[in-house]
XYZ file of C-alpha atoms in Angstrom:
696
model
C -0.107 -0.049 0.052
C 1.066 3.492 -0.819
C 0.618 4.757 2.786
C 3.028 2.221 4.097
C 5.792 2.837 1.565
C 8.221 5.219 3.181
C 10.198 5.651 -0.088
C 7.135 6.682 -2.132
C 6.157 9.044 0.706
C 9.546 10.700 0.762
C 9.534 10.924 -3.023
C 6.424 12.948 -2.887
C 7.344 15.066 -0.039
C 10.400 15.839 -2.008
C 8.214 16.951 -4.951
C 6.101 18.995 -2.602
C 9.209 20.827 -1.330
C 9.943 21.552 -5.170
C 6.505 23.033 -5.622
C 7.079 25.194 -2.708
C 10.425 26.251 -3.775
C 9.128 26.911 -7.340
C 6.277 29.109 -5.848
C 8.962 31.170 -3.930
C 11.340 31.214 -6.998
C 8.589 32.854 -9.397
C 7.861 35.525 -6.600
C 11.424 36.350 -5.594
C 12.772 36.699 -8.977
C 10.563 39.702 -9.209
C 12.823 41.518 -6.439
C 15.407 42.194 -9.139
C 12.772 44.324 -11.103
C 12.231 46.294 -7.692
C 15.735 46.832 -7.038
C 16.614 48.042 -10.481
C 13.615 50.581 -10.157
C 14.035 51.951 -6.617
C 13.807 55.428 -7.691
C 10.012 54.685 -9.009
C 9.276 51.848 -6.880
C 10.456 53.109 -3.412
C 9.642 56.475 -1.467
C 11.506 57.424 1.554
C 13.379 54.159 1.701
C 10.300 52.079 1.738
C 8.686 49.973 -1.075
C 5.068 51.220 -2.657
C 2.200 48.821 -2.350
C 1.286 47.232 -5.610
C -2.421 47.383 -5.160
C -4.706 50.129 -3.775
C -6.455 47.771 -1.353
C -3.380 46.963 0.063
C -2.912 50.601 1.189
C -6.294 50.324 2.924
C -4.949 47.278 5.065
C -1.654 49.092 5.493
C -3.342 52.127 6.973
C -5.468 49.933 9.415
C -2.285 48.298 10.458
C -0.673 51.678 11.370
C -3.831 52.738 13.190
C -3.837 49.448 15.288
C -0.158 50.152 15.938
C -0.911 53.672 17.240
C -3.917 52.738 18.983
C -6.435 54.771 16.879
C -7.950 51.840 15.599
C -11.259 51.073 17.746
C -13.763 48.691 16.563
C -17.175 50.538 16.080
C -15.631 53.882 15.669
C -16.254 55.827 12.270
C -13.419 55.869 10.207
C -12.865 59.349 9.708
C -10.896 59.232 6.315
C -13.446 57.339 4.328
C -16.573 58.537 2.475
C -16.702 62.286 3.444
C -19.212 63.617 4.284
C -21.105 60.742 5.454
C -18.449 59.896 8.156
C -19.628 62.926 9.918
C -23.338 63.227 8.891
C -26.301 61.210 10.635
C -29.356 60.379 9.123
C -31.387 62.097 12.018
C -29.869 65.238 11.049
C -31.747 64.861 7.873
C -35.041 63.626 9.412
C -34.297 59.969 8.562
C -34.334 56.574 10.064
C -30.971 55.560 11.259
C -30.676 52.732 8.360
C -29.877 55.701 6.149
C -26.694 56.122 8.183
C -23.923 55.665 5.570
C -20.841 55.792 7.898
C -18.010 53.329 7.444
C -16.837 51.976 10.819
C -13.749 50.261 11.819
C -14.310 46.422 12.420
C -12.292 43.554 13.735
C -14.203 41.302 11.092
C -11.981 41.529 7.793
C -9.069 43.149 9.503
C -7.341 40.137 10.903
C -4.634 40.924 8.370
C -3.911 44.224 9.659
C -3.818 43.282 13.106
C -1.265 40.512 12.256
C 0.936 42.960 10.353
C 0.725 45.348 13.150
C 1.783 43.139 15.745
C 4.637 41.899 13.608
C 5.851 45.262 13.110
C 5.693 45.967 16.887
C 7.642 42.612 17.599
C 10.280 43.000 14.855
C 10.863 46.583 14.777
C 10.313 46.331 11.044
C 7.686 48.830 9.210
C 4.471 47.369 7.872
C 5.841 48.099 4.185
C 9.125 46.346 4.698
C 7.222 43.182 6.382
C 4.860 43.170 3.403
C 7.738 43.179 0.799
C 9.216 39.997 2.288
C 6.363 38.292 3.913
C 3.547 38.400 1.074
C 5.746 35.798 -1.048
C 5.810 33.681 1.917
C 2.220 33.529 2.895
C 0.857 33.292 -0.521
C 2.358 29.726 -1.245
C 0.909 28.477 2.084
C -2.010 27.449 0.073
C -0.040 24.492 -1.334
C 0.065 22.930 2.043
C -3.621 22.098 2.760
C -4.119 21.574 -1.059
C -1.329 18.668 -0.795
C -2.417 17.385 2.455
C -6.088 16.847 1.509
C -5.407 15.062 -1.756
C -2.314 12.974 -0.475
C -4.408 11.887 2.348
C -7.408 10.961 0.023
C -4.885 8.716 -1.724
C -4.532 10.822 -4.944
C -0.713 11.846 -4.487
C -0.341 12.761 -8.054
C -3.270 15.369 -7.998
C -1.848 16.525 -4.620
C 1.285 17.616 -6.367
C -0.194 19.110 -9.422
C -3.017 20.844 -7.580
C -0.635 22.650 -5.320
C 1.562 23.523 -8.072
C -0.933 24.965 -10.376
C -2.869 26.529 -7.530
C -0.170 28.680 -6.272
C 1.401 29.536 -9.715
C -1.599 30.179 -11.745
C -1.314 33.754 -13.473
C -4.404 35.188 -11.711
C -3.301 33.863 -8.235
C 0.139 35.168 -8.941
C -1.149 38.653 -9.906
C -3.345 38.658 -6.727
C -0.605 37.800 -4.463
C 2.245 39.734 -6.003
C 4.884 41.577 -4.281
C 3.738 44.252 -1.956
C 0.200 43.067 -2.282
C -0.923 43.325 1.409
C -4.396 42.001 0.735
C -6.736 39.226 1.898
C -6.152 36.985 -1.082
C -2.753 36.089 0.520
C -4.734 33.399 2.457
C -8.090 33.325 0.454
C -6.902 29.823 -0.911
C -5.188 28.816 2.178
C -8.069 29.043 4.722
C -10.815 27.280 2.707
C -8.721 24.355 1.860
C -7.588 23.933 5.446
C -11.197 24.195 6.546
C -12.034 21.505 4.043
C -9.106 19.208 4.895
C -9.710 19.658 8.821
C -13.513 18.684 8.324
C -12.328 15.780 5.961
C -9.955 14.514 8.586
C -12.806 14.892 11.303
C -14.859 12.400 9.343
C -12.012 9.970 8.663
C -10.245 10.005 11.680
C -10.884 8.563 15.172
C -9.785 11.719 17.098
C -12.733 13.625 16.228
C -12.565 16.002 19.020
C -9.215 17.281 17.959
C -10.012 17.780 14.172
C -13.524 19.474 14.870
C -11.746 21.725 17.271
C -9.157 22.712 14.732
C -12.120 23.133 12.104
C -13.967 25.580 14.311
C -11.097 27.564 15.041
C -10.022 27.840 11.382
C -13.521 28.980 10.510
C -13.617 31.530 12.942
C -10.292 33.063 11.862
C -11.172 32.862 8.223
C -14.230 35.073 8.976
C -12.213 37.282 10.836
C -9.741 37.471 7.954
C -12.188 37.874 4.873
C -15.437 38.562 6.619
C -17.663 36.625 4.068
C -20.099 34.669 6.008
C -21.650 33.372 2.883
C -18.462 31.593 2.086
C -18.007 30.277 5.567
C -21.836 28.826 5.640
C -20.923 27.207 2.172
C -17.914 25.517 3.925
C -20.041 24.015 6.976
C -22.870 23.017 4.259
C -21.335 19.706 3.434
C -21.174 18.770 7.208
C -24.770 19.891 7.664
C -25.730 17.644 4.699
C -23.861 14.562 5.850
C -25.399 14.844 9.282
C -28.826 15.259 7.825
C -28.486 12.049 5.796
C -27.624 10.052 8.826
C -29.683 12.051 11.446
C -31.373 8.890 12.759
C -28.214 7.447 13.989
C -26.690 10.582 15.600
C -24.883 9.992 18.902
C -24.556 12.486 21.751
C -21.004 12.779 20.651
C -21.871 13.849 17.214
C -24.285 16.383 18.601
C -21.422 17.604 20.805
C -19.145 17.666 17.678
C -21.649 19.746 15.655
C -22.085 22.085 18.632
C -18.242 22.832 18.816
C -18.156 23.261 14.999
C -21.384 25.531 14.882
C -21.824 27.525 18.148
C -18.639 29.589 17.726
C -19.797 30.826 14.601
C -23.463 31.284 15.147
C -23.015 35.118 15.746
C -22.234 35.662 11.984
C -23.080 32.314 10.324
C -26.994 32.787 10.472
C -27.030 35.314 7.899
C -24.848 33.083 5.420
C -27.545 31.377 3.524
C -29.193 34.853 2.629
C -25.792 36.330 1.362
C -25.091 33.050 -0.465
C -28.179 33.291 -2.089
C -27.634 36.969 -3.110
C -24.177 35.896 -4.725
C -25.702 33.147 -6.716
C -28.570 34.991 -7.734
C -26.696 37.989 -9.026
C -23.551 36.130 -10.469
C -25.334 33.295 -12.197
C -28.907 34.633 -12.972
C -28.102 38.554 -12.870
C -31.153 38.797 -10.542
C -29.932 39.799 -7.114
C -32.466 41.303 -4.769
C -32.630 44.746 -4.186
C -31.225 46.267 -0.967
C -34.098 48.586 0.169
C -31.642 51.222 1.406
C -30.024 51.407 -1.892
C -33.193 51.078 -4.072
C -33.824 54.827 -3.802
C -30.620 55.323 -5.917
C -31.753 52.782 -8.662
C -31.727 55.623 -11.252
C -27.937 56.251 -11.051
C -25.540 54.094 -12.989
C -23.904 51.009 -11.698
C -20.289 51.677 -11.082
C -19.297 48.047 -10.672
C -19.253 47.625 -14.315
C -16.107 49.795 -14.594
C -14.100 47.350 -12.063
C -11.844 45.259 -13.776
C -11.790 42.395 -11.244
C -15.672 41.920 -11.507
C -15.462 41.696 -15.327
C -16.354 38.272 -16.767
C -13.521 36.231 -18.627
C -14.355 34.222 -21.810
C -14.178 30.492 -21.405
C -10.849 30.447 -23.139
C -9.476 33.147 -20.984
C -10.497 31.383 -17.784
C -8.486 28.348 -18.980
C -5.380 30.327 -20.019
C -5.431 32.091 -16.708
C -4.848 28.858 -14.726
C -2.223 27.143 -17.429
C -1.159 28.709 -20.561
C -1.513 25.539 -22.342
C -5.117 25.651 -22.980
C -5.532 21.947 -23.642
C -3.765 21.167 -20.274
C -6.538 23.335 -18.465
C -9.481 21.735 -20.577
C -8.342 18.149 -19.484
C -7.611 19.577 -15.876
C -11.294 20.675 -15.865
C -12.689 17.503 -17.174
C -10.491 15.615 -14.747
C -11.690 17.844 -11.751
C -15.434 16.827 -12.515
C -14.187 13.203 -12.646
C -12.598 13.532 -9.206
C -15.949 14.753 -7.768
C -18.077 12.285 -9.424
C -15.978 9.368 -8.626
C -14.900 10.209 -5.225
C -17.770 12.318 -3.848
C -17.770 10.764 -0.460
C -14.043 12.110 0.164
C -14.355 15.359 -1.947
C -17.726 16.743 -0.700
C -15.735 19.072 1.681
C -14.098 20.851 -1.311
C -17.316 21.249 -3.212
C -17.790 24.817 -2.154
C -14.447 25.941 -3.156
C -14.932 24.220 -6.456
C -18.091 25.822 -6.671
C -16.565 29.120 -6.257
C -13.708 28.588 -8.973
C -16.797 27.537 -11.485
C -18.079 31.031 -11.086
C -15.213 32.281 -13.222
C -17.497 31.022 -16.087
C -20.267 33.243 -14.958
C -19.028 36.374 -12.723
C -15.942 38.157 -12.003
C -12.394 37.099 -13.093
C -11.183 37.041 -9.525
C -12.972 33.588 -8.853
C -10.193 32.161 -11.221
C -7.835 31.903 -8.498
C -10.108 29.343 -6.717
C -10.209 27.245 -10.039
C -6.473 26.671 -10.612
C -5.922 24.047 -7.843
C -8.887 22.070 -9.127
C -7.271 22.305 -12.883
C -3.922 20.769 -11.261
C -5.749 18.286 -9.465
C -7.733 17.096 -12.427
C -4.469 16.833 -14.553
C -3.251 14.447 -11.963
C -6.381 12.517 -11.729
C -6.424 11.787 -15.271
C -3.155 9.846 -14.872
C -4.677 8.065 -11.860
C -7.947 7.256 -13.554
C -6.070 5.696 -16.729
C -3.451 3.664 -14.805
C -5.733 2.438 -11.874
C -9.348 2.438 -13.364
C -9.155 1.986 -17.120
C -6.252 0.206 -18.193
C -6.712 -2.774 -15.740
C -10.072 -3.203 -17.200
C -8.411 -3.708 -20.603
C -5.842 -6.106 -18.959
C -3.192 -3.615 -18.867
C -1.169 -2.666 -15.955
C -3.259 -5.400 -13.681
C -0.409 -5.654 -11.122
C -0.602 -3.145 -8.268
C 3.210 -2.188 -8.390
C 3.123 -1.680 -12.045
C 0.127 0.746 -11.828
C 1.928 2.704 -9.026
C 5.155 2.749 -10.844
C 3.819 4.019 -14.129
C 1.358 6.572 -12.719
C 4.078 7.893 -10.646
C 6.537 8.060 -13.704
C 4.021 9.699 -15.997
C 2.880 12.098 -13.064
C 6.422 13.037 -12.516
C 7.031 13.984 -16.393
C 3.750 15.803 -16.141
C 4.974 17.718 -13.254
C 8.110 18.838 -14.967
C 6.312 19.775 -18.027
C 3.964 21.944 -15.802
C 6.833 23.518 -14.090
C 8.420 24.462 -17.484
C 5.016 25.747 -18.824
C 4.319 27.884 -15.683
C 7.841 29.215 -15.663
C 7.615 30.573 -19.144
C 4.140 31.892 -18.719
C 5.218 33.763 -15.399
C 8.101 35.330 -16.948
C 5.739 37.711 -18.720
C 3.867 38.695 -15.613
C 5.321 41.826 -14.332
C 5.346 43.417 -10.889
C 5.231 46.787 -10.027
C 3.813 49.249 -7.592
C 0.231 50.661 -8.475
C 1.479 54.196 -8.262
C 5.070 55.545 -8.457
C 7.227 57.363 -6.089
C 6.159 60.718 -7.812
C 2.769 60.304 -6.903
C 3.545 59.419 -3.526
C 5.513 62.510 -3.124
C 2.481 64.467 -4.225
C 0.458 62.855 -1.447
C 3.132 63.399 1.102
C 3.071 66.935 0.039
C -0.482 67.210 0.706
C -0.084 65.860 4.154
C 2.760 68.346 4.831
C 1.101 71.533 3.321
C -2.617 71.203 3.846
C -4.855 71.456 7.014
C -5.583 68.122 8.564
C -9.268 68.839 8.102
C -8.695 69.016 4.150
C -10.713 66.644 1.813
C -9.188 65.214 -1.476
C -11.504 65.256 -4.324
C -10.560 62.831 -6.795
C -11.398 59.489 -8.807
C -12.206 56.840 -6.364
C -9.090 54.254 -7.490
C -6.646 56.299 -5.534
C -8.922 56.843 -2.474
C -7.060 54.285 -0.397
C -3.737 55.832 -1.362
C -4.524 59.268 -0.414
C -5.891 57.878 3.120
C -2.466 56.247 3.647
C -0.020 58.698 2.486
C -1.777 62.032 2.774
C -3.803 61.097 5.905
C -6.528 63.300 4.478
C -10.234 62.366 3.956
C -11.933 61.539 0.651
C -15.198 61.375 -1.063
C -15.006 57.721 -2.132
C -12.598 54.948 -2.240
C -12.127 51.353 -3.604
C -14.697 50.075 -0.933
C -17.173 52.945 -1.285
C -17.321 53.746 -4.791
C -20.761 52.029 -5.697
C -23.006 55.041 -4.885
C -24.386 58.136 -6.746
C -21.441 60.128 -5.201
C -19.208 58.540 -7.673
C -21.483 59.542 -10.538
C -21.463 63.192 -9.362
C -17.923 63.191 -9.196
C -17.587 61.982 -12.833
C -20.078 64.628 -13.773
C -18.095 67.267 -12.258
C -15.001 66.247 -14.237
C -16.826 65.708 -17.605
C -18.935 69.099 -17.605
C -17.490 72.085 -19.681
C -19.016 74.560 -16.996
C -16.954 75.401 -14.057
C -19.716 76.597 -12.127
C -21.539 73.510 -12.476
C -18.361 71.695 -11.204
C -18.443 73.979 -7.984
C -22.093 73.450 -7.483
C -21.620 69.705 -7.509
C -18.630 69.988 -5.199
C -20.713 72.027 -2.838
C -23.566 69.519 -2.973
C -21.383 66.593 -2.203
C -19.632 68.135 0.787
C -22.806 69.457 2.340
C -25.146 66.727 1.852
C -23.380 63.634 1.113
C -25.385 60.277 0.261
C -27.458 60.654 3.438
C -28.506 64.255 2.086
C -29.339 62.801 -1.510
C -31.413 60.111 0.186
C -33.461 62.836 2.112
C -34.149 64.887 -0.869
C -35.227 61.966 -2.987
C -37.687 60.459 -0.248
C -39.076 63.699 1.062
C -39.381 65.620 -2.211
C -40.332 62.594 -4.278
C -38.344 63.193 -7.137
C -35.941 60.651 -9.169
C -32.384 60.825 -9.956
C -32.665 62.989 -13.193
C -34.468 65.690 -11.356
C -32.145 65.411 -8.535
C -29.029 66.025 -10.786
C -30.598 68.889 -12.689
C -31.358 70.851 -9.282
C -27.775 70.319 -8.401
C -26.219 71.282 -11.481
C -28.358 74.527 -11.333
C -27.146 75.180 -7.744
C -30.373 74.745 -6.037
C -28.665 72.952 -3.272
C -25.364 74.937 -3.210
C -24.069 76.361 0.061
C -20.630 77.445 1.188
C -17.975 74.945 1.626
C -16.977 74.398 5.124
C -14.111 72.413 4.752
C -10.894 72.928 2.696
C -11.631 70.799 -0.342
C -8.978 70.070 -2.764
C -9.329 68.748 -6.417
C -6.504 66.437 -7.127
C -6.159 65.766 -10.769
C -3.695 62.833 -11.669
C -1.928 61.163 -14.576
C -4.161 57.945 -14.382
C -7.259 59.834 -14.518
C -6.798 61.270 -17.813
C -6.549 57.696 -19.317
C -9.458 56.638 -17.357
C -11.614 59.231 -19.058
C -13.586 56.640 -20.907
C -15.426 55.477 -17.743
C -15.393 59.117 -16.193
C -17.061 60.447 -19.247
C -19.357 57.417 -19.382
C -20.888 58.021 -15.936
C -20.556 61.922 -16.351
C -22.667 61.703 -19.440
C -25.036 59.156 -18.272
C -28.503 59.525 -19.679
C -31.166 58.532 -17.017
C -33.677 57.721 -19.831
C -31.452 55.713 -22.030
C -29.706 54.078 -19.059
C -26.353 54.590 -20.554
C -23.662 57.135 -21.031
C -21.051 57.875 -23.919
C -17.568 57.130 -23.515
C -14.924 59.423 -24.536
C -11.260 57.814 -24.459
C -7.696 58.756 -24.767
C -5.341 56.221 -26.786
C -1.904 56.001 -26.521
C -0.216 55.412 -29.954
C 3.167 53.952 -30.740
C 4.515 56.360 -33.351
C 7.965 57.114 -34.860
C 8.681 60.807 -36.001
C 9.371 60.869 -39.725
C 9.553 64.534 -39.743
C 8.493 67.564 -37.625
C 4.906 67.421 -38.756
C 4.473 63.608 -39.705
C 4.242 60.774 -37.395
C 4.030 57.187 -38.502
C 2.223 54.825 -35.994
C 1.600 51.265 -35.654
C -1.436 49.968 -37.741
C -0.504 51.556 -40.892
C -1.618 55.083 -39.402
C -0.002 58.296 -40.313
C -0.642 61.655 -38.553
C 0.047 64.853 -40.674
C 0.093 67.718 -38.281
C 0.504 70.220 -40.837
C -2.955 69.319 -42.555
C -4.517 68.346 -39.459
C -5.242 64.584 -40.593
C -5.170 61.033 -39.360
C -4.720 58.904 -42.401
C -5.081 55.270 -42.206
C -6.078 52.352 -44.738
C -9.681 53.033 -44.639
C -10.311 56.456 -44.154
C -8.791 60.036 -43.439
C -10.045 61.727 -40.533
C -9.971 65.632 -39.864
C -8.456 66.604 -36.462
C -9.952 69.184 -34.359
C -6.819 70.426 -32.738
C -3.353 69.585 -31.597
C -2.284 69.899 -27.919
C 1.377 70.100 -27.241
C 2.604 69.980 -23.797
C 6.193 70.302 -22.626
C 7.913 72.187 -19.749
C 6.450 75.633 -21.122
C 3.053 76.567 -21.418
C 0.843 74.397 -23.462
C 0.611 75.019 -27.122
C -2.770 74.448 -29.087
C -2.992 74.396 -32.910
C -6.823 74.234 -33.977
C -7.897 72.813 -37.205
C -11.770 72.346 -37.046
C -14.652 73.014 -34.807
C -14.960 69.299 -34.124
C -13.481 65.786 -34.253
C -10.907 63.713 -32.579
C -7.502 65.505 -31.211
C -3.920 64.735 -30.894
C -2.185 65.137 -27.474
C 1.770 65.237 -27.564
C 3.478 65.340 -23.923
C 7.305 65.816 -24.154
C 9.075 64.608 -21.243
C 12.891 64.250 -21.019
C 13.252 64.383 -24.700
C 10.612 61.640 -25.388
C 7.255 62.749 -27.090
C 4.271 60.524 -26.002
C 1.543 60.488 -28.698
C -2.306 60.243 -27.707
C -5.395 60.299 -29.800
C -8.516 61.774 -27.840
C -12.022 61.093 -28.892
C -14.013 64.208 -29.906
C -15.199 66.042 -26.757
C -12.472 64.923 -24.264
C -10.814 68.402 -24.704
C -13.732 70.173 -23.505
C -14.149 68.510 -20.059
C -13.145 70.172 -16.878
C -10.715 67.310 -16.280
C -8.771 67.936 -19.586
C -8.849 71.601 -19.431
C -7.680 71.808 -15.542
C -5.141 68.947 -15.773
C -3.606 69.139 -19.020
C -4.225 72.675 -20.012
C -4.237 74.185 -16.414
C -6.934 76.415 -17.729
C -9.400 77.050 -14.642
C -11.783 79.649 -13.428
C -10.447 81.534 -10.633
C -13.917 82.463 -9.210
C -14.144 78.738 -8.239
C -10.798 77.315 -8.145
C -7.351 78.339 -7.120
C -4.306 76.454 -8.495
C -2.059 75.393 -5.490
C 0.416 72.952 -6.999
C 1.237 72.176 -10.644
C 3.438 68.972 -10.835
C 2.125 67.777 -14.474
C 2.058 65.049 -15.489
C 1.893 63.560 -11.958
C -0.616 65.767 -10.537
C -2.122 69.293 -10.652
C -3.995 70.407 -7.396
C -6.585 72.979 -7.115
C -8.266 74.287 -3.823
C -12.013 74.642 -4.281
C -13.203 78.253 -3.326
C -15.242 78.072 -0.160
C -17.916 80.722 -1.372
C -19.185 82.135 -4.594
C -22.093 83.980 -3.221
C -21.117 87.233 -4.874
C -20.224 85.570 -8.094
C -22.369 85.293 -11.421
């Protein structure tokens, strides 16, 4: 028997150690990139985070260290002004409070890094730099243990290998990505393994106790009661099947598993239903509080991790050889069909992975392990199930020898395939040191009561590096406030932009709710009134419009939301496209795609048509230069930096927006704004005038 063969066991343990080593290798090799780019990737001697959510968890860790994190208190930097407003101030029920509060749930990662920082004396940033790669490969351990214990060693090896080296998982656990995804594979597989051992072992009290503790820690880590409920569901099903034979010990074990979770798990079925209804059927139930904002656009359509991948892309994201992934997927189904009794505890995780084909691409990271497991199981299936029935490899020793040999070859092949694919996967901060420097400048040169008015993507970054409150960030962008911010950047009228800024700073989301409910109007009418200044008041807090380089190239979504038509339920995207061009002469650019730009005649010429340009905008260290050709049409933007010229084509209308005029051209109306910092192209900062009562 395999389990009694020490040499056989040592061999697979050696392969597993190779999996862990390879997982570290593909991550730590990226350090070379960081060291070569220290000027851009580090600020004040510390590495910059590679994802905005990481900055949120890092800030919480800093607050825990300083003692300013108190569960239940309002987070003063998030979701201004709703972090300072109460529903009762507007005559509404407290369910309309939109304050975001500190919570232990979902913050375990911040607690861990805060205490490690205290113990080690190292900063949270430097701990993230080295510990993120180490923690991210931990998922391989429970994956290997589960399938090896189930008598599927080849599946154990390939499942752990593909699981921790799929491109999506690598991307979501890359260097300086201090995020819950670090253990979002580890915890579910660990819980499944512990529950499996509980049913298989005689030491049931030990395994069920570990299971209960792991479930509790996972909830504190991730805060998704629907996933925790799904992980417990197989246990409930198994006990329901055999409910007539339950002993007193069984009841005790169930209590040990369920009772410590009862304070949150009761809501799990409901939220599990919401997730399935939304992702698979597109019919998630409407939350009553947010139903009053149903007229406004759905911001989630702009978030990349929630976008659906094609079937082919999902497969390629787990293993770059598409046929391997397809075989692995079929093999994964076989594993569950033929081994349901031992695999039932993994069904919830497999189900989450399968959501990749219906919902957001973030679920692909849960699928990778099962692709590897399926690849390994095909070998097991052939040599130990199919071939013996054909009178081939009927002897047990030959089955083991051949399946191990072929499995080892497949392991080496998968190593090579993953290595080649992951070489192309880069690693860099989400923002550069220049941008962090601007945020630090804000911290040092603006009042602590200042508010940052910018696009939501960088909200967490400003909270961390500027220590200033923001209107919305990566965890609070799904409200009409995002629409209004987009509208203020998209409009051509500076007074309208000021009116929107005033409205948001004085009313917030709770004020919007009050107006909509009490006055019985819809979203379109509310927007009209805001634009016309009906709700405009003096702005009490110092508010700064911070226009950054990334916003210009997100103009597609900003203009889409800002131009949203409430009757047609859609907006119009106006994009900026980077072109790869070479300068043929002073006025002629030849670009990829057989496209030529003639700046003398104001034309874009390609194979199928000739397009007349509206204008050329040339930006260098001096004042912007503008050449106008026509009244409308697309425009060309040239930005010269350090002797290089970057070429961009802009859809018609982009150059009329407040975003373009105030950021690129530095054109603004001093009745409403004051330019206080010009660090183009990194950022341009304006202070919003507090009062315009005497202005037309």
